[in-house]
XYZ file of C-alpha atoms in Angstrom:
308
model
C 182.046 -54.986 47.599
C 181.822 -58.449 48.999
C 179.131 -60.940 47.419
C 177.605 -63.912 48.885
C 178.480 -67.136 47.011
C 175.598 -69.344 45.675
C 174.281 -71.145 48.527
C 173.087 -74.824 47.714
C 169.699 -75.688 48.346
C 170.998 -79.185 50.269
C 172.868 -77.324 53.040
C 170.892 -77.556 56.376
C 172.885 -76.513 59.556
C 171.506 -75.258 62.810
C 174.619 -74.726 64.461
C 176.694 -71.733 64.714
C 180.491 -72.063 63.787
C 181.619 -68.502 64.291
C 182.680 -66.741 67.768
C 180.200 -64.013 68.639
C 182.560 -61.650 70.223
C 186.267 -61.235 71.454
C 185.905 -59.488 74.850
C 189.830 -59.218 74.806
C 189.582 -56.673 71.691
C 187.545 -54.040 73.213
C 189.078 -50.743 72.722
C 187.955 -46.885 73.429
C 188.187 -44.885 70.170
C 187.426 -41.549 72.353
C 184.451 -39.401 72.018
C 184.642 -38.252 68.321
C 184.764 -41.328 66.932
C 181.973 -42.913 69.269
C 179.660 -39.914 68.252
C 180.231 -40.561 64.652
C 179.691 -44.032 64.666
C 176.216 -43.349 66.653
C 174.902 -40.429 64.676
C 175.232 -42.612 61.274
C 172.218 -44.913 62.049
C 170.313 -42.493 64.094
C 167.202 -41.610 61.984
C 168.306 -43.598 58.816
C 164.935 -44.980 59.163
C 161.853 -43.114 60.692
C 161.812 -43.524 64.262
C 158.085 -43.907 64.703
C 157.890 -45.860 61.671
C 154.639 -47.372 61.820
C 152.882 -43.838 61.945
C 155.332 -42.259 59.495
C 153.218 -40.613 56.414
C 155.104 -40.863 53.729
C 157.349 -44.030 54.601
C 155.963 -47.193 53.310
C 157.648 -50.847 52.894
C 156.343 -54.163 51.470
C 157.525 -57.542 50.671
C 156.559 -58.588 47.264
C 156.047 -62.483 46.303
C 153.841 -65.072 47.444
C 152.340 -65.634 50.712
C 154.878 -68.504 51.527
C 158.057 -66.425 49.970
C 156.925 -63.300 51.963
C 156.767 -65.260 55.138
C 160.507 -66.487 54.570
C 161.614 -63.308 53.661
C 159.902 -62.031 56.990
C 161.324 -64.520 59.057
C 164.801 -63.449 57.590
C 164.260 -59.971 58.503
C 162.754 -60.863 62.067
C 166.164 -62.674 62.944
C 168.133 -59.228 62.490
C 166.134 -57.317 64.767
C 165.971 -57.021 68.895
C 162.153 -56.467 69.080
C 159.321 -58.805 67.911
C 157.696 -56.691 65.011
C 154.224 -57.467 63.552
C 154.068 -54.461 61.566
C 156.022 -54.475 58.347
C 157.170 -50.929 58.279
C 158.520 -51.247 61.882
C 159.993 -54.685 61.227
C 161.886 -53.180 57.897
C 163.038 -50.044 59.575
C 163.955 -51.952 62.458
C 166.267 -54.296 60.316
C 168.187 -51.594 58.135
C 168.882 -49.775 61.342
C 170.311 -52.484 63.098
C 172.688 -53.392 60.182
C 173.423 -49.857 59.655
C 174.447 -49.507 63.310
C 176.794 -52.851 62.968
C 178.018 -51.673 59.761
C 178.689 -48.180 61.382
C 180.894 -49.581 64.504
C 183.485 -51.058 62.144
C 182.799 -50.651 58.521
C 181.785 -54.304 58.309
C 178.933 -56.308 59.445
C 179.418 -60.079 59.045
C 176.481 -62.451 59.540
C 176.460 -66.325 59.766
C 173.793 -67.987 58.016
C 171.852 -70.997 59.571
C 169.001 -72.894 58.971
C 166.996 -74.208 61.794
C 163.014 -73.937 60.738
C 163.759 -70.793 58.396
C 167.107 -69.234 57.321
C 168.238 -67.159 60.173
C 170.918 -64.447 60.023
C 173.453 -64.206 63.366
C 175.619 -61.174 63.714
C 179.143 -61.730 65.124
C 182.052 -59.552 65.441
C 184.251 -58.354 62.374
C 187.171 -58.310 64.345
C 190.131 -60.528 62.971
C 187.970 -61.837 60.253
C 189.630 -62.415 56.944
C 187.444 -62.877 54.055
C 188.545 -64.531 50.744
C 185.910 -65.649 47.945
C 185.500 -69.184 48.877
C 186.644 -69.070 52.686
C 186.553 -66.943 55.593
C 188.953 -67.272 58.842
C 188.538 -66.078 62.331
C 191.699 -65.724 64.229
C 190.869 -65.945 67.787
C 193.035 -63.764 70.318
C 195.090 -65.964 72.567
C 193.019 -64.846 75.524
C 189.989 -65.760 74.292
C 190.658 -69.532 72.998
C 189.693 -71.008 76.278
C 186.234 -69.747 75.648
C 185.915 -70.419 72.129
C 188.259 -74.049 71.813
C 189.810 -72.652 68.889
C 192.678 -70.665 67.723
C 191.285 -70.616 64.226
C 187.892 -70.881 62.970
C 187.029 -71.862 59.427
C 183.914 -70.873 57.600
C 182.775 -71.319 54.064
C 182.164 -68.377 52.264
C 178.443 -69.403 51.315
C 177.617 -69.423 55.110
C 178.369 -65.933 55.739
C 176.645 -62.705 54.496
C 179.012 -59.497 54.839
C 177.613 -55.647 54.493
C 180.156 -53.323 54.061
C 180.378 -49.294 53.748
C 179.727 -48.557 50.017
C 182.091 -47.325 47.943
C 180.396 -43.942 47.328
C 181.233 -43.312 51.254
C 184.914 -44.813 51.088
C 184.285 -48.400 51.274
C 185.477 -50.399 54.045
C 189.311 -49.332 54.222
C 188.597 -45.768 53.753
C 185.594 -45.724 56.565
C 188.564 -47.445 59.057
C 190.781 -44.985 58.197
C 188.153 -42.372 59.376
C 187.929 -43.988 62.802
C 191.590 -44.607 63.201
C 192.222 -40.589 62.285
C 189.253 -39.625 64.790
C 190.951 -41.877 67.375
C 194.205 -40.018 67.422
C 192.628 -37.363 69.593
C 190.555 -39.593 71.915
C 191.466 -37.727 75.037
C 189.795 -34.537 75.469
C 193.034 -32.533 76.652
C 196.656 -33.678 75.892
C 198.412 -35.980 78.193
C 201.180 -33.452 78.874
C 198.464 -30.850 79.959
C 196.926 -33.673 82.452
C 200.234 -34.305 83.903
C 201.008 -30.546 84.686
C 197.918 -30.207 86.185
C 198.377 -32.966 88.373
C 201.647 -31.518 89.488
C 199.632 -28.142 89.888
C 201.712 -26.883 87.085
C 200.717 -24.558 83.982
C 201.652 -23.560 80.986
C 200.888 -19.994 80.183
C 201.952 -20.618 76.384
C 199.481 -23.393 75.937
C 195.988 -22.164 74.796
C 193.311 -25.114 75.715
C 190.425 -23.338 73.884
C 192.461 -22.953 70.653
C 193.725 -26.399 71.005
C 190.051 -27.719 71.021
C 189.089 -25.742 68.279
C 192.260 -26.937 65.919
C 190.766 -30.782 67.117
C 187.360 -29.777 66.023
C 188.541 -28.454 62.581
C 190.212 -31.652 62.370
C 187.573 -33.867 62.880
C 185.185 -31.869 60.284
C 188.215 -32.512 57.755
C 188.213 -35.824 58.415
C 184.502 -36.583 58.017
C 184.266 -34.176 55.088
C 183.168 -36.976 52.810
C 180.031 -38.058 54.970
C 179.429 -34.528 56.083
C 178.949 -34.903 59.706
C 178.834 -31.811 61.981
C 179.749 -33.286 65.275
C 176.441 -32.175 66.544
C 177.394 -28.828 66.729
C 174.870 -26.776 65.504
C 176.468 -23.237 67.060
C 177.863 -20.292 64.989
C 180.950 -20.615 66.443
C 182.461 -22.972 63.856
C 179.806 -22.788 61.143
C 178.102 -20.128 59.064
C 174.426 -20.828 58.599
C 175.378 -21.764 54.910
C 178.260 -24.047 55.591
C 176.025 -25.701 58.658
C 173.206 -26.448 56.382
C 175.383 -27.884 53.394
C 177.050 -30.117 55.835
C 173.691 -31.256 57.362
C 172.492 -32.041 53.871
C 175.533 -34.138 52.938
C 175.270 -35.858 56.351
C 171.700 -36.783 55.171
C 172.679 -38.088 51.520
C 175.458 -40.272 53.290
C 172.744 -41.786 55.347
C 170.238 -42.258 52.256
C 173.353 -43.743 50.356
C 173.999 -46.100 53.348
C 170.409 -47.054 53.447
C 169.785 -47.809 49.831
C 173.208 -49.827 49.873
C 171.539 -52.207 52.738
C 168.427 -52.616 51.053
C 170.176 -53.619 48.017
C 172.149 -55.901 49.774
C 169.179 -57.429 51.520
C 167.416 -58.131 48.577
C 170.431 -59.683 47.001
C 170.901 -61.850 49.572
C 167.141 -63.104 49.222
C 167.728 -63.896 45.579
C 170.908 -65.887 46.503
C 169.129 -67.591 49.249
C 166.413 -68.613 46.654
C 163.780 -66.712 48.531
C 161.413 -65.426 45.544
C 160.615 -62.228 47.348
C 162.005 -58.462 47.215
C 161.840 -55.668 49.828
C 160.430 -52.509 48.442
C 160.936 -49.164 50.405
C 159.210 -45.985 49.411
C 158.400 -42.523 50.522
C 161.927 -41.476 51.631
C 164.236 -39.168 50.082
C 166.786 -41.079 47.810
C 170.296 -39.548 47.573
C 169.752 -38.311 43.960
C 166.626 -36.226 45.814
C 169.061 -34.909 48.533
C 172.097 -33.856 46.039
C 169.308 -32.069 43.974
C 167.816 -30.186 46.659
C 171.312 -29.462 48.216
C 172.088 -27.757 44.606
C 168.932 -25.799 44.683
C 169.899 -24.581 48.066
C 173.599 -23.459 47.095
C 171.819 -21.809 44.008
C 169.240 -19.966 46.083
C 166.496 -21.494 44.839
C 165.133 -23.156 48.026
C 165.441 -21.692 51.614
C 167.681 -23.552 54.431
C 164.640 -23.969 56.296
C 162.383 -25.376 53.335
C 165.293 -27.670 52.187
C 166.001 -29.139 55.899
C 162.137 -29.977 55.917
C 162.015 -31.438 52.231
C 164.953 -33.833 53.446
C 163.677 -34.876 56.714
C 161.959 -38.274 57.303
């Protein structure tokens, strides 16, 4: 886990140093990896947070410190939220979305009127305990006017996939393995179709089934079910076990992000703490999954109890 170094109070910086994005490094990881990345932040927080019955969020501290923490959260979100439950929900969802796309979400810390966080691409970013280096691709150097951008470590906040879910390197490995079968059909078969030739020994249905099994094995730590709720690949028990494991993974990531946010507040000397309650914890979900395994809770009841 990468920690933010202590930030001196004297630093006041309003301009951003980092390169926000590198258009030349866009890549297509295929439908499997794309679905996986999009599903992770989906419902990690209640969708209608304002009206969610059990979910609650609050910031503990003096009025001034609460205002500073609120301003920081607002810099993370896309919409101007006035409701604190919605603001905290949006901030955690936005961070989870950025983490899911690459396994690491870096933010530059800047001081304008208040402390602000600005996200930027994690591609070509090299992190050390004291200094971070962005290696700008050759084709993007004209836009950013730099080949290398040096940023003091204290000016960055980096959130990574927690170790319980494989960490940054483990997550990158999952994305690489999912990208192995980025094409729906194998290239040799597409070429045969273009030539109007068919190989009677190639079974496309069986090929797709093997790819689906492979994707399930690659993501078994996360419990991702590939949006497949059919009985073709799953027994009822296996499906619910997988769904509950994915909910555990989401809850683990949610609590990790909340912990990192509170550490950031402390390191920025904002004397406030974000508290979230009323959502299933990873321990709750694992306990519920065990009860389901031993037959003490029905599948439908277990699913209902872990939903947010």
